[in-house]
Short mmCIF file of N, CA and C in Angstrom, two decimals:
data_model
loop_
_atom_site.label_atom_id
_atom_site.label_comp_id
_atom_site.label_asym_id
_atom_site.label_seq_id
_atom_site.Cartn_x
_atom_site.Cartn_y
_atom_site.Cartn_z
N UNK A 132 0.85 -1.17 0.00
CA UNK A 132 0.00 0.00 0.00
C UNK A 132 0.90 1.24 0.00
N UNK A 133 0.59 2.22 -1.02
CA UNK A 133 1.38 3.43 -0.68
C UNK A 133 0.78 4.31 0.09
N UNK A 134 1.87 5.62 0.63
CA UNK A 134 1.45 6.01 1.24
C UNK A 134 0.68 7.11 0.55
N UNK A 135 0.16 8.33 1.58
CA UNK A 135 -0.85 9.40 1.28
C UNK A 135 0.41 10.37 0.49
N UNK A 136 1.40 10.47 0.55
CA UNK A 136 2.61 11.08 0.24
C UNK A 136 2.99 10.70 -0.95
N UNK A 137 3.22 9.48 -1.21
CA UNK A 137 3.19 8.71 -2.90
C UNK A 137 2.35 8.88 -3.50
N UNK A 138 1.05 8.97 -3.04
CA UNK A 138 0.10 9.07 -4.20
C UNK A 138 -0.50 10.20 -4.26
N UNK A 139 -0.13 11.24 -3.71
CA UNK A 139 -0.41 12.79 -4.48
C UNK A 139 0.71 13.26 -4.64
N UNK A 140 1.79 13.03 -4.50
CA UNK A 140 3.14 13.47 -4.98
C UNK A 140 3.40 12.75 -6.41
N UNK A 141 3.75 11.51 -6.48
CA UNK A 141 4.22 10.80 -7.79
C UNK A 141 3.07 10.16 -8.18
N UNK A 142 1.84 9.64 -7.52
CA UNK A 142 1.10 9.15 -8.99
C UNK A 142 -0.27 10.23 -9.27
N UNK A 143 -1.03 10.97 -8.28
CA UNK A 143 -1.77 12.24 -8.76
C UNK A 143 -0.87 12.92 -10.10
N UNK A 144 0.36 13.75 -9.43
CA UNK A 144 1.12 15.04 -9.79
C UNK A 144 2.08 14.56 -10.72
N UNK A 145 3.13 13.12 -10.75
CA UNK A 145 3.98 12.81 -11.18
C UNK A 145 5.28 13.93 -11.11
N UNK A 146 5.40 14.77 -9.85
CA UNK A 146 6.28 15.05 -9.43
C UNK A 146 7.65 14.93 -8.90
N UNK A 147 7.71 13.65 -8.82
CA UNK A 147 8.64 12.90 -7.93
C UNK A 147 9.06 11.40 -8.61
N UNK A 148 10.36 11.05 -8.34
CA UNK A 148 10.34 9.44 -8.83
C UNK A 148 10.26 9.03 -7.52
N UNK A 149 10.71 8.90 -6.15
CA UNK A 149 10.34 8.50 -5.08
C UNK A 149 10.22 9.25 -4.03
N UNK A 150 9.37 8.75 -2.95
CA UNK A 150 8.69 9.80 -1.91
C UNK A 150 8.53 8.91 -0.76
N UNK A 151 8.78 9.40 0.03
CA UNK A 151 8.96 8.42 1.60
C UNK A 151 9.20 9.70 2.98
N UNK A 152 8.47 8.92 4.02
CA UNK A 152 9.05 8.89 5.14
C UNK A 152 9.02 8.49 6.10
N UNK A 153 9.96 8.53 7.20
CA UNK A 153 10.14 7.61 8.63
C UNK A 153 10.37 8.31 9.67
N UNK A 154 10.74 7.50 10.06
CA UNK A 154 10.20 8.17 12.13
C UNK A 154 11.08 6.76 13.03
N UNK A 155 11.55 7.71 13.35
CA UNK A 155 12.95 6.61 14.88
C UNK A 155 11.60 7.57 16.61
N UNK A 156 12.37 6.83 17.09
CA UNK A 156 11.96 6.85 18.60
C UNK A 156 12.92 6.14 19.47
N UNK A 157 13.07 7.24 20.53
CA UNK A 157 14.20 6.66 21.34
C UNK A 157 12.94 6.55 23.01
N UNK A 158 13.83 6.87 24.09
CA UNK A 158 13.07 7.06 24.90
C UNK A 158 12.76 8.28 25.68
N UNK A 159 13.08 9.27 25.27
CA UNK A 159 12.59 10.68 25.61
C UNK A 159 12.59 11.43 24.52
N UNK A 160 12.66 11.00 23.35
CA UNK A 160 12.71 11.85 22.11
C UNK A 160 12.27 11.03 20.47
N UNK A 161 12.20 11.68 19.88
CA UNK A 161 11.68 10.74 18.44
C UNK A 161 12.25 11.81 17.31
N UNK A 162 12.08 10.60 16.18
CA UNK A 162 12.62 12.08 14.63
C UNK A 162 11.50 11.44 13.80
N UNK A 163 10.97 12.54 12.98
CA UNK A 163 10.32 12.22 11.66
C UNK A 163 10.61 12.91 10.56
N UNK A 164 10.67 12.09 9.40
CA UNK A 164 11.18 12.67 8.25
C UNK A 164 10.07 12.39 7.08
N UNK A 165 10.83 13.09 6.20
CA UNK A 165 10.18 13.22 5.01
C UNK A 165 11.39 13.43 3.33
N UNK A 166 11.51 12.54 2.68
CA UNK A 166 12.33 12.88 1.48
C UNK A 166 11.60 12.44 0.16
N UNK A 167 12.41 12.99 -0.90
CA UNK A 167 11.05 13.00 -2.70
C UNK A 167 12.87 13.20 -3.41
N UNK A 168 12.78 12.17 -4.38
CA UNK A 168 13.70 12.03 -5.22
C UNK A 168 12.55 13.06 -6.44
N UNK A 169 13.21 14.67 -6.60
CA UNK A 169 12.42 15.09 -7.35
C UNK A 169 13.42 16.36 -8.27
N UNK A 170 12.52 16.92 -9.48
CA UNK A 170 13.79 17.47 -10.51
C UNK A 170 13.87 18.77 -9.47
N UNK A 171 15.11 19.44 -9.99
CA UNK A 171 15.10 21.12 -9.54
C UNK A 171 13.51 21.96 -10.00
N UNK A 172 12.90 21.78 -10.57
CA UNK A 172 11.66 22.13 -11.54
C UNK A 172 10.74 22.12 -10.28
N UNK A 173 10.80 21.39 -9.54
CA UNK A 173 9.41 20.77 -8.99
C UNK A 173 10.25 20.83 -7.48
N UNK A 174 10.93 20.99 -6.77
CA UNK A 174 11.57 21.31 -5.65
C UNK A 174 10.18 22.13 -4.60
N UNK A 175 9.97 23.50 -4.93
CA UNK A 175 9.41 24.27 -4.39
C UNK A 175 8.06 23.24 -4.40
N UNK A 176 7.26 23.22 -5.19
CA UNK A 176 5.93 22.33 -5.61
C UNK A 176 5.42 21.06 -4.49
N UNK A 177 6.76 20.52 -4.99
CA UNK A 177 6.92 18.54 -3.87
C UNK A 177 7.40 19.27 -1.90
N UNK A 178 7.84 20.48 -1.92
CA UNK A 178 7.99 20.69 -0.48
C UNK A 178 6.89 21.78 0.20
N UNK A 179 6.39 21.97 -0.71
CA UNK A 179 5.22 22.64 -0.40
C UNK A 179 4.52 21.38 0.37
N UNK A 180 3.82 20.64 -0.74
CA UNK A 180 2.56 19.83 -0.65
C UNK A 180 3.13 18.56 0.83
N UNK A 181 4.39 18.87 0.94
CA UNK A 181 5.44 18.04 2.11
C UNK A 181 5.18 18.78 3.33
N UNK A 182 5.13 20.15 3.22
CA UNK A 182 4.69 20.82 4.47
C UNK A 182 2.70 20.93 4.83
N UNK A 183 2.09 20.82 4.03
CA UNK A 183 0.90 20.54 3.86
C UNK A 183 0.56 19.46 4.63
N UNK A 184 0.92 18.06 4.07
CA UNK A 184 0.74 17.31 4.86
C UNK A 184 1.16 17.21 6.59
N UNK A 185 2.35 17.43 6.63
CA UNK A 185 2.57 17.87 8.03
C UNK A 185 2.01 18.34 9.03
N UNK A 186 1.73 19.46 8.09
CA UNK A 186 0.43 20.35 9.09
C UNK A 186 -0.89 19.73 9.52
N UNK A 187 -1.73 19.47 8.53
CA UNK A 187 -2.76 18.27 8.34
C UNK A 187 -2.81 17.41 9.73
N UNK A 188 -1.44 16.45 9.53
CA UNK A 188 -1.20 15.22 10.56
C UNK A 188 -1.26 16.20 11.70
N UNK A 189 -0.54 17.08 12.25
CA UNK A 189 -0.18 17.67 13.37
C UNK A 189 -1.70 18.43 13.54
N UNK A 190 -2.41 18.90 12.85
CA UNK A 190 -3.52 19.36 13.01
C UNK A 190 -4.73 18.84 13.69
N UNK A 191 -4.79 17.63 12.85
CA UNK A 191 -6.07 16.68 13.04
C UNK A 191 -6.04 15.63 14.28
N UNK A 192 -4.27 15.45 14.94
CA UNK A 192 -4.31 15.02 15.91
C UNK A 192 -4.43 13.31 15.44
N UNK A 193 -4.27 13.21 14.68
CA UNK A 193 -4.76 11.36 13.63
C UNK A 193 -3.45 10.80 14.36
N UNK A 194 -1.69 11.17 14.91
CA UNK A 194 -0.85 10.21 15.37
C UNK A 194 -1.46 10.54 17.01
N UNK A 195 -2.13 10.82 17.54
CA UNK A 195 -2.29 10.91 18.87
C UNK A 195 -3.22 9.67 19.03
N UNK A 196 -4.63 9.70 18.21
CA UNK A 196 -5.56 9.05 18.11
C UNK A 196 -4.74 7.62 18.21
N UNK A 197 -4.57 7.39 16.94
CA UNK A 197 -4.42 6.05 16.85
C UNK A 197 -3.26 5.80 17.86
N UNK A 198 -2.00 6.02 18.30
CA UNK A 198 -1.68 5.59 19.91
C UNK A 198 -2.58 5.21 20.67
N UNK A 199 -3.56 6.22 20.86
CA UNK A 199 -4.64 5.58 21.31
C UNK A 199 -5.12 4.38 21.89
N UNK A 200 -5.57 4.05 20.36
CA UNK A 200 -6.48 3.19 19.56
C UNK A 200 -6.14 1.98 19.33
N UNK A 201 -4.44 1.94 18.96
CA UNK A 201 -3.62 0.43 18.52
C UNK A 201 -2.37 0.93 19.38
N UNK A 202 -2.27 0.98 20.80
CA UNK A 202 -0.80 1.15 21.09
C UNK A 202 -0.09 0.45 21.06
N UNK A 203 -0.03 -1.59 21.08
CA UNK A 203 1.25 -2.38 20.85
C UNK A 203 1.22 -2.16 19.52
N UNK A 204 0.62 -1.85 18.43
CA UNK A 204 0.81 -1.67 16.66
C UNK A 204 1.87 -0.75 16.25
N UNK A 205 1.36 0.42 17.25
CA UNK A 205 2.06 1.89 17.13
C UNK A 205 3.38 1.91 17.93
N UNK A 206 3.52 1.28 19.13
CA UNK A 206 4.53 0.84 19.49
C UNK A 206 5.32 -0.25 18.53
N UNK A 207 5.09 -1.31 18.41
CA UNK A 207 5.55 -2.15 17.53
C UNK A 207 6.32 -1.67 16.12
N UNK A 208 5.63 -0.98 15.98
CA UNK A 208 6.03 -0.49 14.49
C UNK A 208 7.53 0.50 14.32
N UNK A 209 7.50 1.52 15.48
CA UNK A 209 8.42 1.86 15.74
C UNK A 209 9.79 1.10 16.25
N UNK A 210 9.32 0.21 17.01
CA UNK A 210 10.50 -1.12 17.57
C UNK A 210 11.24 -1.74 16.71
N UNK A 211 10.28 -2.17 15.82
CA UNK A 211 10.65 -3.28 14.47
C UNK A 211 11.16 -2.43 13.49
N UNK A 212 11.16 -1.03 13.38
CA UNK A 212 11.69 -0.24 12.24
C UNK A 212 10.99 -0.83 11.13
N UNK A 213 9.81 -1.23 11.06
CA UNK A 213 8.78 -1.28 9.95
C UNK A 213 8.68 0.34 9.13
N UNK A 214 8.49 0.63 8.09
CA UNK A 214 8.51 1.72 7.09
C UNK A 214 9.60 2.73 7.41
N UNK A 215 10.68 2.40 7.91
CA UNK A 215 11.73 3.06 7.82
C UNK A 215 12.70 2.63 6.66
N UNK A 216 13.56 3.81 6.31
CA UNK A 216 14.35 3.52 5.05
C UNK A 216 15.60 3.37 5.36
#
């Protein structure tokens, strides 16, 4: 399944040849990222719609929820380095 990031970046827009990101967690701190294999052309465009989403997630509160909702998943996922690159 791709993500919400792949598919309005490279298959909506065809902006990008690849688009990803991940998230580490330690135990008092965490990182999340975001990267787009994309031309100089489309730079501004693909980090726009990169900060968009960001906001969105941080907005709507959707990574609080689901902690929530599935915490050994959400835990787990981070442990196992599942969708990290």
């Amino acid at each position: 399944m791709s993500s919400r990031l792949f598919q309005e970046i490279r298959e909506r827009r065809g902006l990008a040849y690849s688009v990803y990101s991940y998230a580490s967690s330690y135990a008092d701190a965490g990182m999340f990222g975001m990267a787009a294999g994309t031309s100089p052309a489309h730079v501004s465009e693909v980090a726009g719609l990169m900060t968009t989403e960001l906001r969105a997630i941080a907005e709507s509160g959707h990574h609080r929820r689901r902690a929530q909702s599935h915490p050994r998943e959400y835990r787990g996922s981070f442990g196992s380095g599942v969708g990290e690159q």
